[in-house]
PDB file of C-alpha atoms in Angstrom:
ATOM      1  CA  MET A 122     -22.302  20.737   9.409  1.00 44.00           C
ATOM      2  CA  GLY A 123     -25.248  23.022  10.172  1.00 48.00           C
ATOM      3  CA  ALA A 124     -28.778  21.975  10.739  1.00 52.00           C
ATOM      4  CA  ILE A 125     -30.987  20.774   7.845  1.00 58.00           C
ATOM      5  CA  MET A 126     -33.067  23.642   6.449  1.00 64.00           C
ATOM      6  CA  LYS A 127     -36.741  23.483   5.707  1.00 76.00           C
ATOM      7  CA  ARG A 128     -37.557  22.729   1.990  1.00 77.00           C
ATOM      8  CA  ASP A 129     -38.594  26.255   1.041  1.00 82.00           C
ATOM      9  CA  ASP A 130     -35.481  27.750   2.648  1.00 81.00           C
ATOM     10  CA  ALA A 131     -33.261  25.136   1.061  1.00 80.00           C
ATOM     11  CA  ILE A 132     -34.648  25.790  -2.404  1.00 84.00           C
ATOM     12  CA  LYS A 133     -34.090  29.548  -1.924  1.00 87.00           C
ATOM     13  CA  LYS A 134     -30.509  28.903  -0.694  1.00 84.00           C
ATOM     14  CA  VAL A 135     -29.682  26.560  -3.635  1.00 86.00           C
ATOM     15  CA  THR A 136     -31.202  28.981  -6.099  1.00 90.00           C
ATOM     16  CA  GLU A 137     -29.200  31.937  -4.904  1.00 90.00           C
ATOM     17  CA  MET A 138     -25.990  29.983  -4.934  1.00 89.00           C
ATOM     18  CA  ILE A 139     -26.593  28.548  -8.460  1.00 92.00           C
ATOM     19  CA  ARG A 140     -27.538  31.835  -9.959  1.00 92.00           C
ATOM     20  CA  ASP A 141     -24.373  33.334  -8.348  1.00 90.00           C
ATOM     21  CA  VAL A 142     -22.125  30.773 -10.115  1.00 92.00           C
ATOM     22  CA  GLY A 143     -24.121  29.770 -13.314  1.00 91.00           C
ATOM     23  CA  VAL A 144     -21.921  26.977 -14.483  1.00 95.00           C
ATOM     24  CA  CYS A 145     -21.470  23.637 -12.842  1.00 96.00           C
ATOM     25  CA  MET A 146     -19.722  20.375 -13.351  1.00 97.00           C
ATOM     26  CA  LEU A 147     -22.299  17.707 -14.095  1.00 96.00           C
ATOM     27  CA  THR A 148     -21.015  14.454 -12.825  1.00 95.00           C
ATOM     28  CA  ASN A 149     -22.397  10.940 -13.438  1.00 93.00           C
ATOM     29  CA  ILE A 150     -21.262   7.385 -13.924  1.00 89.00           C
ATOM     30  CA  ASP A 151     -20.743   6.125 -17.495  1.00 85.00           C
ATOM     31  CA  GLU A 152     -21.397   2.645 -18.828  1.00 83.00           C
ATOM     32  CA  HIS A 153     -17.957   1.410 -17.774  1.00 87.00           C
ATOM     33  CA  GLY A 154     -18.480   2.638 -14.153  1.00 88.00           C
ATOM     34  CA  GLN A 155     -16.223   5.612 -14.478  1.00 90.00           C
ATOM     35  CA  VAL A 156     -17.035   8.961 -12.969  1.00 92.00           C
ATOM     36  CA  ILE A 157     -17.453  11.509 -15.781  1.00 91.00           C
ATOM     37  CA  SER A 158     -17.696  15.300 -15.263  1.00 94.00           C
ATOM     38  CA  ARG A 159     -18.457  18.040 -17.759  1.00 94.00           C
ATOM     39  CA  PRO A 160     -19.238  21.767 -17.545  1.00 95.00           C
ATOM     40  CA  MET A 161     -22.855  22.762 -17.997  1.00 95.00           C
ATOM     41  CA  ALA A 162     -24.340  26.259 -18.089  1.00 95.00           C
ATOM     42  CA  THR A 163     -27.501  26.387 -15.988  1.00 96.00           C
ATOM     43  CA  ALA A 164     -30.588  27.539 -17.886  1.00 96.00           C
ATOM     44  CA  ASP A 165     -32.834  27.915 -14.805  1.00 96.00           C
ATOM     45  CA  VAL A 166     -33.662  26.806 -11.367  1.00 95.00           C
ATOM     46  CA  ASP A 167     -37.497  26.530 -10.991  1.00 94.00           C
ATOM     47  CA  LYS A 168     -39.677  27.105  -7.961  1.00 92.00           C
ATOM     48  CA  GLU A 169     -39.464  23.536  -6.974  1.00 90.00           C
ATOM     49  CA  GLY A 170     -35.667  23.610  -6.941  1.00 91.00           C
ATOM     50  CA  ASN A 171     -35.207  21.557 -10.192  1.00 94.00           C
ATOM     51  CA  VAL A 172     -32.147  22.607 -12.207  1.00 97.00           C
ATOM     52  CA  TRP A 173     -32.614  22.922 -15.994  1.00 97.00           C
ATOM     53  CA  PHE A 174     -29.981  22.710 -18.807  1.00 96.00           C
ATOM     54  CA  PHE A 175     -30.033  22.714 -22.563  1.00 96.00           C
ATOM     55  CA  SER A 176     -28.469  19.701 -24.109  1.00 94.00           C
ATOM     56  CA  ASN A 177     -27.857  17.728 -27.285  1.00 91.00           C
ATOM     57  CA  GLU A 178     -30.320  14.720 -27.326  1.00 90.00           C
ATOM     58  CA  TYR A 179     -27.725  12.628 -29.079  1.00 86.00           C
ATOM     59  CA  SER A 180     -24.770  13.379 -26.802  1.00 88.00           C
ATOM     60  CA  GLY A 181     -23.015  10.844 -24.613  1.00 84.00           C
ATOM     61  CA  LYS A 182     -24.179  12.495 -21.435  1.00 86.00           C
ATOM     62  CA  VAL A 183     -27.893  12.096 -22.553  1.00 86.00           C
ATOM     63  CA  THR A 184     -27.196   8.328 -23.190  1.00 85.00           C
ATOM     64  CA  GLN A 185     -25.454   7.906 -19.899  1.00 88.00           C
ATOM     65  CA  ILE A 186     -28.294   9.664 -18.059  1.00 88.00           C
ATOM     66  CA  SER A 187     -30.780   7.474 -19.772  1.00 85.00           C
ATOM     67  CA  GLU A 188     -29.081   4.401 -18.398  1.00 86.00           C
ATOM     68  CA  ASN A 189     -28.158   5.761 -14.928  1.00 87.00           C
ATOM     69  CA  ASN A 190     -30.003   8.964 -14.027  1.00 93.00           C
ATOM     70  CA  GLU A 191     -28.283   9.669 -10.684  1.00 94.00           C
ATOM     71  CA  LEU A 192     -25.977  12.539 -10.914  1.00 94.00           C
ATOM     72  CA  ASN A 193     -24.221  15.362  -9.037  1.00 95.00           C
ATOM     73  CA  LEU A 194     -24.053  19.017  -9.838  1.00 96.00           C
ATOM     74  CA  ILE A 195     -21.028  20.747  -8.386  1.00 96.00           C
ATOM     75  CA  TYR A 196     -20.970  24.586  -8.317  1.00 94.00           C
ATOM     76  CA  ALA A 197     -17.893  26.416  -7.110  1.00 93.00           C
ATOM     77  CA  HIS A 198     -17.228  30.213  -6.732  1.00 90.00           C
ATOM     78  CA  PRO A 199     -13.754  30.309  -5.253  1.00 86.00           C
ATOM     79  CA  GLY A 200     -13.778  34.128  -5.555  1.00 81.00           C
ATOM     80  CA  HIS A 201     -16.779  34.276  -3.126  1.00 82.00           C
ATOM     81  CA  ASN A 202     -15.682  31.155  -1.154  1.00 81.00           C
ATOM     82  CA  THR A 203     -18.984  29.378  -1.897  1.00 85.00           C
ATOM     83  CA  TYR A 204     -19.397  25.710  -2.940  1.00 88.00           C
ATOM     84  CA  LEU A 205     -22.525  23.597  -3.599  1.00 90.00           C
ATOM     85  CA  ASN A 206     -22.827  19.865  -4.262  1.00 92.00           C
ATOM     86  CA  ILE A 207     -26.304  18.774  -5.511  1.00 92.00           C
ATOM     87  CA  PHE A 208     -27.384  15.180  -5.751  1.00 93.00           C
ATOM     88  CA  GLY A 209     -30.326  14.671  -8.068  1.00 94.00           C
ATOM     89  CA  ILE A 210     -32.184  12.508 -10.720  1.00 95.00           C
ATOM     90  CA  GLY A 211     -31.746  13.567 -14.279  1.00 96.00           C
ATOM     91  CA  SER A 212     -34.408  13.267 -17.009  1.00 96.00           C
ATOM     92  CA  ILE A 213     -34.518  14.295 -20.695  1.00 95.00           C
ATOM     93  CA  VAL A 214     -37.421  16.625 -21.616  1.00 96.00           C
ATOM     94  CA  ILE A 215     -38.524  17.437 -25.090  1.00 94.00           C
ATOM     95  CA  ASP A 216     -40.867  20.409 -24.726  1.00 95.00           C
ATOM     96  CA  LYS A 217     -40.687  23.264 -27.197  1.00 95.00           C
ATOM     97  CA  GLU A 218     -42.724  25.583 -24.873  1.00 96.00           C
ATOM     98  CA  LYS A 219     -40.346  25.051 -21.982  1.00 96.00           C
ATOM     99  CA  MET A 220     -37.394  25.467 -24.352  1.00 95.00           C
ATOM    100  CA  LYS A 221     -38.813  28.843 -25.525  1.00 95.00           C
ATOM    101  CA  GLN A 222     -39.361  29.844 -21.819  1.00 96.00           C
ATOM    102  CA  LEU A 223     -35.730  29.065 -20.908  1.00 96.00           C
ATOM    103  CA  TRP A 224     -34.060  30.176 -24.174  1.00 95.00           C
ATOM    104  CA  ASN A 225     -31.365  32.743 -24.103  1.00 91.00           C
ATOM    105  CA  PRO A 226     -29.069  34.013 -26.990  1.00 90.00           C
ATOM    106  CA  ALA A 227     -25.911  32.194 -25.565  1.00 89.00           C
ATOM    107  CA  VAL A 228     -27.451  28.844 -26.305  1.00 92.00           C
ATOM    108  CA  LYS A 229     -27.384  29.640 -30.009  1.00 90.00           C
ATOM    109  CA  ALA A 230     -23.579  29.119 -29.890  1.00 90.00           C
ATOM    110  CA  TRP A 231     -24.279  25.341 -29.406  1.00 90.00           C
ATOM    111  CA  PHE A 232     -27.581  25.137 -31.318  1.00 93.00           C
ATOM    112  CA  PRO A 233     -27.334  27.554 -34.202  1.00 91.00           C
ATOM    113  CA  ASP A 234     -30.895  26.556 -35.515  1.00 92.00           C
ATOM    114  CA  GLY A 235     -32.303  27.788 -32.128  1.00 91.00           C
ATOM    115  CA  ILE A 236     -35.546  26.212 -30.793  1.00 92.00           C
ATOM    116  CA  ASP A 237     -35.969  24.337 -34.040  1.00 91.00           C
ATOM    117  CA  ASP A 238     -32.598  22.488 -33.795  1.00 92.00           C
ATOM    118  CA  PRO A 239     -33.477  18.772 -34.024  1.00 92.00           C
ATOM    119  CA  LYS A 240     -30.818  17.818 -31.474  1.00 93.00           C
ATOM    120  CA  LEU A 241     -32.089  20.322 -28.903  1.00 94.00           C
ATOM    121  CA  CYS A 242     -33.411  18.923 -25.603  1.00 94.00           C
ATOM    122  CA  LEU A 243     -33.655  19.866 -21.995  1.00 96.00           C
ATOM    123  CA  LEU A 244     -32.002  18.105 -19.080  1.00 96.00           C
ATOM    124  CA  LYS A 245     -34.047  18.435 -15.950  1.00 97.00           C
ATOM    125  CA  VAL A 246     -32.413  17.563 -12.618  1.00 96.00           C
ATOM    126  CA  ASP A 247     -34.890  16.821  -9.866  1.00 94.00           C
ATOM    127  CA  THR A 248     -32.812  17.841  -6.869  1.00 92.00           C
ATOM    128  CA  LYS A 249     -32.900  15.532  -3.905  1.00 89.00           C
ATOM    129  CA  GLN A 250     -30.180  16.718  -1.521  1.00 87.00           C
ATOM    130  CA  ALA A 251     -27.450  19.402  -1.435  1.00 87.00           C
ATOM    131  CA  TRP A 252     -24.500  20.241   0.573  1.00 87.00           C
ATOM    132  CA  TYR A 253     -23.082  23.667   0.776  1.00 83.00           C
ATOM    133  CA  TRP A 254     -20.075  25.551   2.045  1.00 83.00           C
ATOM    134  CA  ASP A 255     -20.616  29.352   2.214  1.00 77.00           C
ATOM    135  CA  ASN A 256     -17.902  31.699   3.454  1.00 71.00           C
ATOM    136  CA  SER A 257     -18.538  34.885   1.540  1.00 58.00           C
ATOM    137  CA  SER A 258     -16.235  36.879   3.823  1.00 47.00           C
ATOM    138  CA  SER A 259     -13.299  38.666   2.261  1.00 44.00           C
ATOM    139  CA  LYS A 260     -10.034  36.764   1.849  1.00 45.00           C
ATOM    140  CA  MET A 261      -8.378  39.043   4.340  1.00 40.00           C
ATOM    141  CA  ILE A 262     -11.012  38.187   6.962  1.00 42.00           C
ATOM    142  CA  ILE A 263     -10.598  34.524   6.233  1.00 41.00           C
ATOM    143  CA  PHE A 264      -6.914  34.733   6.481  1.00 43.00           C
ATOM    144  CA  PHE A 265      -7.125  36.664   9.810  1.00 42.00           C
ATOM    145  CA  ASN A 266      -9.495  34.127  11.196  1.00 44.00           C
ATOM    146  CA  MET A 267      -7.209  31.233  10.109  1.00 40.00           C
ATOM    147  CA  LEU A 268      -4.207  32.987  11.719  1.00 42.00           C
ATOM    148  CA  THR A 269      -6.241  33.527  14.901  1.00 41.00           C
ATOM    149  CA  ALA A 270      -7.235  29.965  15.069  1.00 40.00           C
ATOM    150  CA  ILE A 271      -3.597  28.805  14.594  1.00 47.00           C
ATOM    151  CA  ILE A 272      -2.333  31.227  17.319  1.00 50.00           C
ATOM    152  CA  ARG A 273      -5.128  30.187  19.733  1.00 55.00           C
ATOM    153  CA  GLY A 274      -4.620  26.419  18.920  1.00 56.00           C
ATOM    154  CA  LYS A 275      -8.328  26.137  17.910  1.00 54.00           C
ATOM    155  CA  GLN A 276      -9.982  24.690  14.806  1.00 50.00           C
ATOM    156  CA  PHE A 277     -10.702  27.270  12.114  1.00 39.00           C
ATOM    157  CA  GLN A 278     -14.445  27.803  11.622  1.00 51.00           C
ATOM    158  CA  ASP A 279     -14.736  28.389   7.833  1.00 55.00           C
ATOM    159  CA  GLY A 280     -18.169  29.891   7.537  1.00 50.00           C
ATOM    160  CA  GLU A 281     -21.616  28.454   7.009  1.00 49.00           C
ATOM    161  CA  THR A 282     -21.989  24.876   5.975  1.00 53.00           C
ATOM    162  CA  GLY A 283     -25.113  22.658   5.763  1.00 54.00           C
ATOM    163  CA  GLU A 284     -27.104  19.971   4.259  1.00 56.00           C
ATOM    164  CA  LEU A 285     -30.239  20.810   2.300  1.00 55.00           C
ATOM    165  CA  ASP A 286     -33.024  18.282   1.998  1.00 60.00           C
ATOM    166  CA  LEU A 287     -34.743  19.230  -1.253  1.00 58.00           C
ATOM    167  CA  ASP A 288     -36.925  16.136  -1.653  1.00 62.00           C
TER     168      ASP A 288
END
């Protein structure tokens, strides 16, 4: 693993990676102790590194997060060979002004009444720590480097990796 980045650099790196992917798997523990994952479209990453999502206030994930607010966000872009795992603390936010600020037309597919939908809420993830793997080289370069490592009997170096302290 690489060195731990400074907070501002870490926020910038996380923001770039999230915006490149857009959708993550939100993972948390349900009331039975089982790991639950579901896809979530990212609404925003703010200047503090918090990740925002639109959600249904009455959904199972909101209930689960209300009971255990520790969660992971897992972003993957295999086409670019970039991966990001974020640990954070989730909270439910009911703030119409923030909703208006983050609103985009695609959200209307889940909330046809728009900002006035009574089920609409925001899920804010206060990011604490992240781990990333970033090897945005082309697949041919990666394959060549793997082949070279095999021929030379060396371990394959698969790009940039690191831990990001966002707290």
